[in-house]
PDB file of C-alpha atoms in Angstrom:
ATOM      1  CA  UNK A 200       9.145  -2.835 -16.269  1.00 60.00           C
ATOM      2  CA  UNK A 201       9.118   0.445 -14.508  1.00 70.00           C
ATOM      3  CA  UNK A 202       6.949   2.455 -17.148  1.00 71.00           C
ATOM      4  CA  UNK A 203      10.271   4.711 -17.408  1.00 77.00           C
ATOM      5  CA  UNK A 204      12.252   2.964 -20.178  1.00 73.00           C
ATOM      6  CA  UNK A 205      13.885   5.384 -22.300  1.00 75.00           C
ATOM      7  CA  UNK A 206      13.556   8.294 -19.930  1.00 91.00           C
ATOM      8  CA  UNK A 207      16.715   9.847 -18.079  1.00 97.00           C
ATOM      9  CA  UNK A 208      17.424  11.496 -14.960  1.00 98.00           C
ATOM     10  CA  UNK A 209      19.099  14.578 -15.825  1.00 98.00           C
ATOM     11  CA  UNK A 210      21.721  15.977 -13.091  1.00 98.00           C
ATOM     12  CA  UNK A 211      24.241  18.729 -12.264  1.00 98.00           C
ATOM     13  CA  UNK A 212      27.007  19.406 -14.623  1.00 98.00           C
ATOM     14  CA  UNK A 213      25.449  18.752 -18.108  1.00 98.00           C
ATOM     15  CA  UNK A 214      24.951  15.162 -17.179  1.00 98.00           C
ATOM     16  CA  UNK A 215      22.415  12.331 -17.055  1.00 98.00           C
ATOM     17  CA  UNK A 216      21.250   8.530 -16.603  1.00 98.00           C
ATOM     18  CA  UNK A 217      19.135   6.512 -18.277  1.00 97.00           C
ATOM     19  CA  UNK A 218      16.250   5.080 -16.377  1.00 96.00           C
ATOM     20  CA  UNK A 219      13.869   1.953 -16.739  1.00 88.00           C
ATOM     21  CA  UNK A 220      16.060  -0.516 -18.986  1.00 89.00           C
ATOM     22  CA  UNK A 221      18.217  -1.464 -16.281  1.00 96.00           C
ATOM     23  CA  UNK A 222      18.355  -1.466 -12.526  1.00 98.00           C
ATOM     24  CA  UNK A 223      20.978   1.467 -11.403  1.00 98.00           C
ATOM     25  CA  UNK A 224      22.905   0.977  -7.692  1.00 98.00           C
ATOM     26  CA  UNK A 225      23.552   4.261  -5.843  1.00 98.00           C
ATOM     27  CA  UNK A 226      26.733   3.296  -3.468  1.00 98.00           C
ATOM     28  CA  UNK A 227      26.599   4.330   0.386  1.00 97.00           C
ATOM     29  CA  UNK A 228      29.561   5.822   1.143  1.00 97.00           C
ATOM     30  CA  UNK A 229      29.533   6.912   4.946  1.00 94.00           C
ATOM     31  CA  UNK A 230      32.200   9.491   6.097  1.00 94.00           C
ATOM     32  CA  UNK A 231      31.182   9.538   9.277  1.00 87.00           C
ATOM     33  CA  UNK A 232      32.324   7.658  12.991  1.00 83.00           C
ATOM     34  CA  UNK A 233      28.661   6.381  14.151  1.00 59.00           C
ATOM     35  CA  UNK A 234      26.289   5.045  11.239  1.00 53.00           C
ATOM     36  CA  UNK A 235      24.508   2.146  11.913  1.00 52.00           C
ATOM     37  CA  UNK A 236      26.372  -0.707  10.288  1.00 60.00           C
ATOM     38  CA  UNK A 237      29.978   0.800   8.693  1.00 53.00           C
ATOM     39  CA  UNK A 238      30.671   3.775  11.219  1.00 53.00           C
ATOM     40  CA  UNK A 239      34.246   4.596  11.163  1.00 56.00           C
ATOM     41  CA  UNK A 240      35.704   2.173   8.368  1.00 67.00           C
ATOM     42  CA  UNK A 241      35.835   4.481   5.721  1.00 75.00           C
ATOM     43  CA  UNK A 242      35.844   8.230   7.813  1.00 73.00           C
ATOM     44  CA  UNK A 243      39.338   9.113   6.385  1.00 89.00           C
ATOM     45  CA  UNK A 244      39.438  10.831   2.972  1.00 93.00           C
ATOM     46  CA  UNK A 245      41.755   7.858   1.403  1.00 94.00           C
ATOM     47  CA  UNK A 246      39.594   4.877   2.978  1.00 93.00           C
ATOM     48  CA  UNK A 247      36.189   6.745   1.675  1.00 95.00           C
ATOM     49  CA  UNK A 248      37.826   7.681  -1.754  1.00 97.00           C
ATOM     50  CA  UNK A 249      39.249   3.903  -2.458  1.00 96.00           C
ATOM     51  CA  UNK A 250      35.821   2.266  -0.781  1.00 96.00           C
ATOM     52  CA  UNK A 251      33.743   4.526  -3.539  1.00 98.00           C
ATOM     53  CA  UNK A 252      36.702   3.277  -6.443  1.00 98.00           C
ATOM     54  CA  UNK A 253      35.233  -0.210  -5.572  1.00 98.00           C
ATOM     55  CA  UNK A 254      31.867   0.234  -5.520  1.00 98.00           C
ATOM     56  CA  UNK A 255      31.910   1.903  -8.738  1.00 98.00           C
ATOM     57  CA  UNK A 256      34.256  -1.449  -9.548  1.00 98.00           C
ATOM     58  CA  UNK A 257      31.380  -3.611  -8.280  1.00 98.00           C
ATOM     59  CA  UNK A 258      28.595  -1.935 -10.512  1.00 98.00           C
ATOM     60  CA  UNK A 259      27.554   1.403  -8.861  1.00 98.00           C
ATOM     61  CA  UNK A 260      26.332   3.915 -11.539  1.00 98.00           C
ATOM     62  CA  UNK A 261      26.290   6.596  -8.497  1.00 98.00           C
ATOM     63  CA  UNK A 262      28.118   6.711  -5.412  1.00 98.00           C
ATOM     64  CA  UNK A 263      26.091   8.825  -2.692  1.00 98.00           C
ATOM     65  CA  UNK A 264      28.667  10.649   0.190  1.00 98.00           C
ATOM     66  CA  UNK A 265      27.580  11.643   3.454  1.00 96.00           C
ATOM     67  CA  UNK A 266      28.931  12.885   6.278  1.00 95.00           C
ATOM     68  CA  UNK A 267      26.379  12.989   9.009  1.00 93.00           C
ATOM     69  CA  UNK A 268      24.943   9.521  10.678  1.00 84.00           C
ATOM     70  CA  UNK A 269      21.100   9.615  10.092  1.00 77.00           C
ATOM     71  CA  UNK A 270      20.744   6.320  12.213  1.00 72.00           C
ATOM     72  CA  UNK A 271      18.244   6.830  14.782  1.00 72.00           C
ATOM     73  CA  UNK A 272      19.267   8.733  18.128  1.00 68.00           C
ATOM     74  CA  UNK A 273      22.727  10.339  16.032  1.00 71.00           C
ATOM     75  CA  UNK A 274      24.118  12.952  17.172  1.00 77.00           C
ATOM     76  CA  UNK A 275      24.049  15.422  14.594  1.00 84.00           C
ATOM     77  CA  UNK A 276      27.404  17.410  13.255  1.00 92.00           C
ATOM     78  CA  UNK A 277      28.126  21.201  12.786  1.00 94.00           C
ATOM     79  CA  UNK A 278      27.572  22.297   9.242  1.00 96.00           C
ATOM     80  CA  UNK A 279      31.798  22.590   9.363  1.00 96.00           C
ATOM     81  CA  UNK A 280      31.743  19.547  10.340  1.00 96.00           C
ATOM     82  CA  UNK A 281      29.918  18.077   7.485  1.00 97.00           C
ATOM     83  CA  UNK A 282      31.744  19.851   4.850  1.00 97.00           C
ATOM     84  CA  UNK A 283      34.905  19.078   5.978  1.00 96.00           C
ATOM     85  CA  UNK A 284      34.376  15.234   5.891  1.00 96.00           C
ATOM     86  CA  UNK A 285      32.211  15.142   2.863  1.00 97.00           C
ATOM     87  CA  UNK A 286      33.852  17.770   0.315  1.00 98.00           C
ATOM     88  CA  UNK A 287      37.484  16.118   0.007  1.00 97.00           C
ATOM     89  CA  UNK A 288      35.989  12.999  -0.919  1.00 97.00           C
ATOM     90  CA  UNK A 289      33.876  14.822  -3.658  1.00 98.00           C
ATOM     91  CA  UNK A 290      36.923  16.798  -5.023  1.00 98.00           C
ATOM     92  CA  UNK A 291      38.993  13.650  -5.180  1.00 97.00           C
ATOM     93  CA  UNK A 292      36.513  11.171  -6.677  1.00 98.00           C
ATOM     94  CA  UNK A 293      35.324  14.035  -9.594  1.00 95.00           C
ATOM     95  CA  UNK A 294      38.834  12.982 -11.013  1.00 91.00           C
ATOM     96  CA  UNK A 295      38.513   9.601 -10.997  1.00 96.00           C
ATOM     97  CA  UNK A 296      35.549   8.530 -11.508  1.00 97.00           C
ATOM     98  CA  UNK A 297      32.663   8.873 -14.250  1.00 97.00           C
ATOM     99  CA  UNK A 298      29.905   7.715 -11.791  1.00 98.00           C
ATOM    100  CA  UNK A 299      27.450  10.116 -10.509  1.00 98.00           C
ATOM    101  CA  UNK A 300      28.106  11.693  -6.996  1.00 98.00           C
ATOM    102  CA  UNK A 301      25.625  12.549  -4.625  1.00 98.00           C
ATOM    103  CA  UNK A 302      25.611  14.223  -1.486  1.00 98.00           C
ATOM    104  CA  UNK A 303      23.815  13.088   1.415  1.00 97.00           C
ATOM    105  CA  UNK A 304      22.668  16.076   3.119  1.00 98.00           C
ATOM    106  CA  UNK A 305      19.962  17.981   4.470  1.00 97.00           C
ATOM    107  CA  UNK A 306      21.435  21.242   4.604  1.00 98.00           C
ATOM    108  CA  UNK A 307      21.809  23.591   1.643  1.00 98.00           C
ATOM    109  CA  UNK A 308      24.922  25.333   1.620  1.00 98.00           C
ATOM    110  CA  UNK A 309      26.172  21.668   2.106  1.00 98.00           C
ATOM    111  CA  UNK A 310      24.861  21.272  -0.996  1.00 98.00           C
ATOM    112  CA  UNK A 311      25.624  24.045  -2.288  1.00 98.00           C
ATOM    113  CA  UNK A 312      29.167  23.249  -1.977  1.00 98.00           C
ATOM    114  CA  UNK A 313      29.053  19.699  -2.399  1.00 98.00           C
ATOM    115  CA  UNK A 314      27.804  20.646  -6.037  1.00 98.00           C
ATOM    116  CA  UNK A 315      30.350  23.328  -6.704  1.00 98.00           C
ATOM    117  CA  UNK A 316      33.030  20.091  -5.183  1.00 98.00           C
ATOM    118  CA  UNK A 317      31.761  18.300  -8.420  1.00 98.00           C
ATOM    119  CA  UNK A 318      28.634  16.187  -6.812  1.00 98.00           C
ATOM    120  CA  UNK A 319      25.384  15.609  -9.561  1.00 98.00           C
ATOM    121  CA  UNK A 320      22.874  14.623  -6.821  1.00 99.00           C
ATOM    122  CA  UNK A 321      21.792  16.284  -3.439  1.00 98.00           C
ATOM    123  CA  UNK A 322      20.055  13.355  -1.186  1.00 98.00           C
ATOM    124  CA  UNK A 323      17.607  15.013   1.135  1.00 98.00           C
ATOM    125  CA  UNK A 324      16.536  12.665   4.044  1.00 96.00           C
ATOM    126  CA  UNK A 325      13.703  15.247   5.047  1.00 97.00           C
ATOM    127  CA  UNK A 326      12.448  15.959   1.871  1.00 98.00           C
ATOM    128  CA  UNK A 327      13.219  19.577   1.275  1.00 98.00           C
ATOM    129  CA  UNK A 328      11.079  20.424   4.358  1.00 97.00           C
ATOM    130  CA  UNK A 329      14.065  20.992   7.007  1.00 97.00           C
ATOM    131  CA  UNK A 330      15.289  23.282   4.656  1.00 97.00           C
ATOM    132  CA  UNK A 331      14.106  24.477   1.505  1.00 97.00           C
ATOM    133  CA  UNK A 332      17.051  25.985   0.069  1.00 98.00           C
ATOM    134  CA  UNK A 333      18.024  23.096  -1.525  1.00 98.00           C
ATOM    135  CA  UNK A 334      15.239  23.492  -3.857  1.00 98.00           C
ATOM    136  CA  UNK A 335      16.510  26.901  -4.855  1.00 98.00           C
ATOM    137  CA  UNK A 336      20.062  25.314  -4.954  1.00 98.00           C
ATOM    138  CA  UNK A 337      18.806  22.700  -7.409  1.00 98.00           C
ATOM    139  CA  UNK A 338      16.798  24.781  -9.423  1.00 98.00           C
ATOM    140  CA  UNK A 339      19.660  27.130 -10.061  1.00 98.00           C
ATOM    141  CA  UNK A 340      22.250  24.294 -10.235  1.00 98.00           C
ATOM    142  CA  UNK A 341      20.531  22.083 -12.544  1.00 98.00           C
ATOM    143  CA  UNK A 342      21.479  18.835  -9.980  1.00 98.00           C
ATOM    144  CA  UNK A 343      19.626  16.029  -9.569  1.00 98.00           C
ATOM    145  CA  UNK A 344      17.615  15.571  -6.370  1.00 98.00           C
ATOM    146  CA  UNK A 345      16.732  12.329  -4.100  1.00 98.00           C
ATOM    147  CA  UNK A 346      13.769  13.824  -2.582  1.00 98.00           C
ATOM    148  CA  UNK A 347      12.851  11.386   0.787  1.00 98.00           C
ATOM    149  CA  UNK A 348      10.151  10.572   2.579  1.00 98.00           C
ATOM    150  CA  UNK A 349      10.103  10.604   6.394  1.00 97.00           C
ATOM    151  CA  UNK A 350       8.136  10.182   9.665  1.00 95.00           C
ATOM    152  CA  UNK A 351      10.559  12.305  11.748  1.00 93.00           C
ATOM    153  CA  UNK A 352       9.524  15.052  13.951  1.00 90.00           C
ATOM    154  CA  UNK A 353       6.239  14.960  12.840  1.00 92.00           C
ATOM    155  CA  UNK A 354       2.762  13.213  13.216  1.00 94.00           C
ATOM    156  CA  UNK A 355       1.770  10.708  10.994  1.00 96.00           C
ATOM    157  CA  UNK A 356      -1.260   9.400   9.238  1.00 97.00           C
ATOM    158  CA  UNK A 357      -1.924   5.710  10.117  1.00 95.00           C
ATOM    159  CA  UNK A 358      -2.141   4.369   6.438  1.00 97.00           C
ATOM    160  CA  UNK A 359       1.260   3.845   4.956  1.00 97.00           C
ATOM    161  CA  UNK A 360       0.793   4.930   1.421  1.00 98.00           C
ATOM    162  CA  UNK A 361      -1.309   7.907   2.759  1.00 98.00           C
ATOM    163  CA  UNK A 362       1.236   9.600   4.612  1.00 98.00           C
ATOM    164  CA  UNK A 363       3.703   8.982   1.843  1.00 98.00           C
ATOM    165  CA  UNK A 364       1.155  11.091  -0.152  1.00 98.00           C
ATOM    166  CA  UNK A 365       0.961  13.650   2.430  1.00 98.00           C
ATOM    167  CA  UNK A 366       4.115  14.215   2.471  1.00 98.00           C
ATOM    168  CA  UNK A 367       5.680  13.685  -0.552  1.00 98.00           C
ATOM    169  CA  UNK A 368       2.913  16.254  -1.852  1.00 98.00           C
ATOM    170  CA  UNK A 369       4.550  18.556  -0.184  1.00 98.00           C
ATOM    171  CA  UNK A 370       8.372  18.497  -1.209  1.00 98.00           C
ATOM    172  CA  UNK A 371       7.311  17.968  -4.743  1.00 98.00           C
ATOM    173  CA  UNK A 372       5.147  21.599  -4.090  1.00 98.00           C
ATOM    174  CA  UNK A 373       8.602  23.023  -3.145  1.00 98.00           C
ATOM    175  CA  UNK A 374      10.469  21.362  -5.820  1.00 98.00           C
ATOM    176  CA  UNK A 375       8.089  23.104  -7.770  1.00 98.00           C
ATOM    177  CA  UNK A 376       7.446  26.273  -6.521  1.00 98.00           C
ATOM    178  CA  UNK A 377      11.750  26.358  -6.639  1.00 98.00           C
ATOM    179  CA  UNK A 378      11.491  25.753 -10.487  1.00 98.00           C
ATOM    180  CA  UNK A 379      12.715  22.268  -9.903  1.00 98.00           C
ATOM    181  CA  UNK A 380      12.345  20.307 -13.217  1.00 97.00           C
ATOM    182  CA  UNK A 381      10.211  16.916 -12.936  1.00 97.00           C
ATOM    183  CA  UNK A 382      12.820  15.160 -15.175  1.00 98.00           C
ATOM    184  CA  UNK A 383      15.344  16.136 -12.269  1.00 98.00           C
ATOM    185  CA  UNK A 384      13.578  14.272  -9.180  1.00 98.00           C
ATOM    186  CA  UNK A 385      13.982  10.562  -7.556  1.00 98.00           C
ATOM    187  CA  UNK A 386      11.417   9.736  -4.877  1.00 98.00           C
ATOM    188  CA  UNK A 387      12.563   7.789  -2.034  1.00 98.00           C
ATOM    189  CA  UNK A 388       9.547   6.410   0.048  1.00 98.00           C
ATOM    190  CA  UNK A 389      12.335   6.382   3.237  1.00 98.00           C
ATOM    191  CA  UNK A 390      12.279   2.449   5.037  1.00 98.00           C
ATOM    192  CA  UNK A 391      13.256   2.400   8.085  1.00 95.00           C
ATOM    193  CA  UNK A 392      12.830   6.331   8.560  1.00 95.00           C
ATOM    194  CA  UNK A 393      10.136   6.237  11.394  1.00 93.00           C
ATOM    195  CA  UNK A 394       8.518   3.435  10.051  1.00 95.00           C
ATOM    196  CA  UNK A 395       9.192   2.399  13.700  1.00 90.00           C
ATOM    197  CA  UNK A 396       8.242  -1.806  13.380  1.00 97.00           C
ATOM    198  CA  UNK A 397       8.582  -4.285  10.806  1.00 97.00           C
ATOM    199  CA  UNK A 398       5.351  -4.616   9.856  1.00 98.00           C
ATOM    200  CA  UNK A 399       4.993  -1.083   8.761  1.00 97.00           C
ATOM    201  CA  UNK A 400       8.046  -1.669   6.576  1.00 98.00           C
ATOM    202  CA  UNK A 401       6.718  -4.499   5.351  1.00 98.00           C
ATOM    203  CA  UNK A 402       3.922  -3.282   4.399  1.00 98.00           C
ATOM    204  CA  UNK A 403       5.376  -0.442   2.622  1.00 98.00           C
ATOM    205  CA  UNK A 404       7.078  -3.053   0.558  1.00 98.00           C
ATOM    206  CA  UNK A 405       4.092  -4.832   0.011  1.00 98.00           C
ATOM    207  CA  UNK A 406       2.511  -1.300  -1.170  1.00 98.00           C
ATOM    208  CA  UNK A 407       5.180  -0.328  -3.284  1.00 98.00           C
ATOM    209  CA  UNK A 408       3.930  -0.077  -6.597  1.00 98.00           C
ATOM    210  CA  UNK A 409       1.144   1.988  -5.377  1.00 98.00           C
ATOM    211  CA  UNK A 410       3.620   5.227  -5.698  1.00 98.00           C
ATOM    212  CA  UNK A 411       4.081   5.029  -8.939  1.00 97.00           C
ATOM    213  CA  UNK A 412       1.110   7.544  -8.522  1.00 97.00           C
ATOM    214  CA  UNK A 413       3.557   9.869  -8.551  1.00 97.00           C
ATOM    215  CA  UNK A 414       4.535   9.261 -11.964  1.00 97.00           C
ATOM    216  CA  UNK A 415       8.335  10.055 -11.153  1.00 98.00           C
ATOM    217  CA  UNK A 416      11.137   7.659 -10.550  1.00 98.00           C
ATOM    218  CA  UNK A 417      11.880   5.422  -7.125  1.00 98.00           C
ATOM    219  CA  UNK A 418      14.677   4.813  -5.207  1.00 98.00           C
ATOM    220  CA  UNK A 419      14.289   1.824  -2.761  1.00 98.00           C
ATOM    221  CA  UNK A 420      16.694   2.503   0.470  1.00 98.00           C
ATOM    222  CA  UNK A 421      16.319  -0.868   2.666  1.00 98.00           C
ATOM    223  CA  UNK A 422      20.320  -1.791   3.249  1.00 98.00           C
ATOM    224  CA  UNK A 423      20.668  -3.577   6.510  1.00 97.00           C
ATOM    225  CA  UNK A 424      17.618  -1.861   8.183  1.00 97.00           C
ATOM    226  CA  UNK A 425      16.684  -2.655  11.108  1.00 96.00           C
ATOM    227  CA  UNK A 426      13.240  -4.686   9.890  1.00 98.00           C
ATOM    228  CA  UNK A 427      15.627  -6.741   7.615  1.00 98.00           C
ATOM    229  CA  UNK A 428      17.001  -8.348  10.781  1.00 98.00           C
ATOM    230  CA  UNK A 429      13.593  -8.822  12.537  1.00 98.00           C
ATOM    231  CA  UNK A 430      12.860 -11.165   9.724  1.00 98.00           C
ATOM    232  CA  UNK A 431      16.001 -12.992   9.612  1.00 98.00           C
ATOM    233  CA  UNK A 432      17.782 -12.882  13.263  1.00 98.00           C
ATOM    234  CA  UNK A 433      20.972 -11.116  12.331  1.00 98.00           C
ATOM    235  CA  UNK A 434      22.500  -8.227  13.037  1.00 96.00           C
ATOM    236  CA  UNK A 435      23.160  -5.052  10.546  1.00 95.00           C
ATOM    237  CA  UNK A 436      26.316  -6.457   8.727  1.00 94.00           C
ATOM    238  CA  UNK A 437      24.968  -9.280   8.350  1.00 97.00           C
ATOM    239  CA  UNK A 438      21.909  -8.304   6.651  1.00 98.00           C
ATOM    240  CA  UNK A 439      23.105  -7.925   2.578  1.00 98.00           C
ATOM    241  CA  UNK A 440      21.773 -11.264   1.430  1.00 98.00           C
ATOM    242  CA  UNK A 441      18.536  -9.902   2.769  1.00 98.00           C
ATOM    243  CA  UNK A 442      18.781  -6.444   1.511  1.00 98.00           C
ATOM    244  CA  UNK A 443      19.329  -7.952  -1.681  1.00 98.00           C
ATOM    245  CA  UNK A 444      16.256 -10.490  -1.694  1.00 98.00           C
ATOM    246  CA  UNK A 445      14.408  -7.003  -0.602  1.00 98.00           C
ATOM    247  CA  UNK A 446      16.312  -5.123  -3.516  1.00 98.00           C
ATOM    248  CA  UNK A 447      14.873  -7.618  -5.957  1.00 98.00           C
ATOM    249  CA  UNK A 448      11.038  -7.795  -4.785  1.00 98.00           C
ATOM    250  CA  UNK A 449      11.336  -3.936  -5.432  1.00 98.00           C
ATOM    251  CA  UNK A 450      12.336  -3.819  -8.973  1.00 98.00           C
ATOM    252  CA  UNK A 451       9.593  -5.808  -9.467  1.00 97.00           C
ATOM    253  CA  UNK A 452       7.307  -3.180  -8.143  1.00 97.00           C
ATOM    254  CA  UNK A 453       8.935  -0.667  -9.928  1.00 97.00           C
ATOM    255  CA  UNK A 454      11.964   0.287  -7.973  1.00 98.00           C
ATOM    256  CA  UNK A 455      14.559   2.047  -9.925  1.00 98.00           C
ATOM    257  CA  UNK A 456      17.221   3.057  -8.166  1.00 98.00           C
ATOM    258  CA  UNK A 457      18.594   0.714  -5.492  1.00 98.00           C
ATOM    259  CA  UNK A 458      20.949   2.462  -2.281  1.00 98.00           C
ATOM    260  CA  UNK A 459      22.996  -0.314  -0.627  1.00 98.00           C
ATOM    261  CA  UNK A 460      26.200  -0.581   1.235  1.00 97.00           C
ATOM    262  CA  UNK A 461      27.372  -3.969  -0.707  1.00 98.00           C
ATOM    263  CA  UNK A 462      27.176  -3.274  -4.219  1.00 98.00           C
ATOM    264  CA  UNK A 463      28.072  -6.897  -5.827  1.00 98.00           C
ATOM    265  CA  UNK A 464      25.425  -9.330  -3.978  1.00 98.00           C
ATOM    266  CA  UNK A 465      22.985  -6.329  -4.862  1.00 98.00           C
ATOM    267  CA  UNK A 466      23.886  -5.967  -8.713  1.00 98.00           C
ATOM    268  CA  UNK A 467      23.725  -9.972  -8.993  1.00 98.00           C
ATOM    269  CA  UNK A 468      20.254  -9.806  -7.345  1.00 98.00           C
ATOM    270  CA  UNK A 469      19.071  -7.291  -9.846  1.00 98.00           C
ATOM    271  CA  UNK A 470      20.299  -8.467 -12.420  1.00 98.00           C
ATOM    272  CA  UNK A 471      18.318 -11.569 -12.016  1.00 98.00           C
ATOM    273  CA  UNK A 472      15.376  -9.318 -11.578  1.00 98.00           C
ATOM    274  CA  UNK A 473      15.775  -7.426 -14.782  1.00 97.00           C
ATOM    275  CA  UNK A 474      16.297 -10.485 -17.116  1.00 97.00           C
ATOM    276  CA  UNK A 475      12.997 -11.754 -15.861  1.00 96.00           C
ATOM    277  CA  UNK A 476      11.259  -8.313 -15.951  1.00 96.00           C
ATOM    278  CA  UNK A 477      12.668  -8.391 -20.007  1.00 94.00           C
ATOM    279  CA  UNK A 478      11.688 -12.081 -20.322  1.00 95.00           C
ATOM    280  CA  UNK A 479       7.953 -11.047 -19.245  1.00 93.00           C
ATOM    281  CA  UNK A 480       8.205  -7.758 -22.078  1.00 91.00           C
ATOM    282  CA  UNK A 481       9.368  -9.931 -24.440  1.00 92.00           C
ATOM    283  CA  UNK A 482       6.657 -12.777 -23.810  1.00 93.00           C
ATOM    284  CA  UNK A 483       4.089  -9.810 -23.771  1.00 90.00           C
ATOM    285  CA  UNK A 484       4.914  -8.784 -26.797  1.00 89.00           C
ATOM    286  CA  UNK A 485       4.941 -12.103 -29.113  1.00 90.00           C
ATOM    287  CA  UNK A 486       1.812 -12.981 -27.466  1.00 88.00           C
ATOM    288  CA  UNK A 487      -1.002 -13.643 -29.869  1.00 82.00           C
ATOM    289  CA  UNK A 488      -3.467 -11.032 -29.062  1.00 74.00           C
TER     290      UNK A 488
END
């Protein structure tokens, strides 16, 4: 399947997850005014609480908050600004929930609190490279990090899986250098994050299986992106039958963590994909040999 069955990703606060067996959904849960597709429907601490209740409801195993758009051209948000959106959520759902929370976040006394809130995850959309405290964070913390790959403010090599070597390399050397346990990290090769046309996406798709190089756990990220709608004509909220056609091509190339905005067309997807990924173990193993 993913060559991780039986292994578990071990998080902050004594906890963990079992990887490999089954496909696990990480819930988007945008506290913010502006992102791309959901901006503003769930930016109150009630709406974002109740929205993560039901995608936990749907099939989420981890429910990821952020509070800072990362669509292209954002604006980005004071520190202050962050914490106050992001850490009321965190303190409400650690009491009513068991799901995993993540934080969203590139900053690390974000995370920092965010983790003291009651989050098990910090998701870094740069990687640990904008700011490499949240490898020290982690290390001391014991939490789980989403470490992602991007193209941003930066130049990049022209082969696809190349410059996801180049600079994935380089987080996992400051996961490391942090004292970041392997058995603690989730690789995120980062669609849609200056991978600037479809094709490039595409391709990355196409490529996918080539990271398990790596030898550490993926995360496919490809809700509504923009190269989703390329291919099919329609617009961002329009685009979860799509992400969940994409969703499903990935587990089969080893994908094992999914991040979508609609959990339930997702978790039927993959579902679908995981009884035929066990069909083709269990036909490989009662084959004559």
């Amino acid at each position: 399947m993913t060559g991780l069955e039986g292994s578990f990703w071990r998080v902050g606060h004594g906890r963990e997850i079992e990887l490999g067996r089954r496909s696990l959904i990480m819930a988007i849960i945008n506290v913010t005014p502006d992102s791309f597709s959901d901006g503003g429907r769930f930016e109150t601490v009630d709406a974002a609480v109740e929205h993560a209740l039901q995608a936990v409801s749907d099939g989420a195993a981890i429910v990821d908050i952020g509070g800072e758009s990362t669509r292209p051209g954002a604006a980005s948000v004071s520190p202050s600004e962050e914490q106050a959106r992001v850490l009321p959520v965190i303190e409400a759902l650690r009491g009513r929930t068991e799901a995993l929370i993540s934080i969203d976040t590139y900053r690390a006394e974000t995370a920092r609190l965010a983790v003291g809130a009651g989050a098990h995850i910090v998701n870094d959309v740069f990687g640990l490279q904008k700011d490499a405290g949240i490898a020290d964070l982690a290390a001391a913390t014991g939490a789980g990090l989403c470490i992602m790959h991007t193209g941003r403010d930066r130049v990049k090599l022209a082969d696809v899986i190349a410059d996801q070597a180049h600079f994935l390399e380089r987080s996992l050397a400051i996961a490391a250098a942090a004292g970041v346990n392997s058995d603690r990290i989730v690789l995120d090769p980062g669609f849609g994050f200056a991978k600037e046309t479809a094709e490039e996406n595409l391709e990355l798709m196409a490529r996918f299986s080539e990271l398990s190089r790596f030898g550490l756990p993926l995360l496919a990220g490809t809700s509504r992106k923009r190269f989703l709608g390329a291919v099919t004509g329609r617009e961002a909220p329009e685009r979860d039958a799509a992400t969940a056609a994409s969703s499903a091509l990935l587990r089969l190339q080893g994908a094992a963590v999914f991040r979508v905005h609609n959990v339930a067309i997702n978790r039927d997807a993959l579902a679908i994909a995981d009884a035929m990924l066990n069909a083709r173990q269990e036909f490989e193993r009662k084959r004559p040999t």
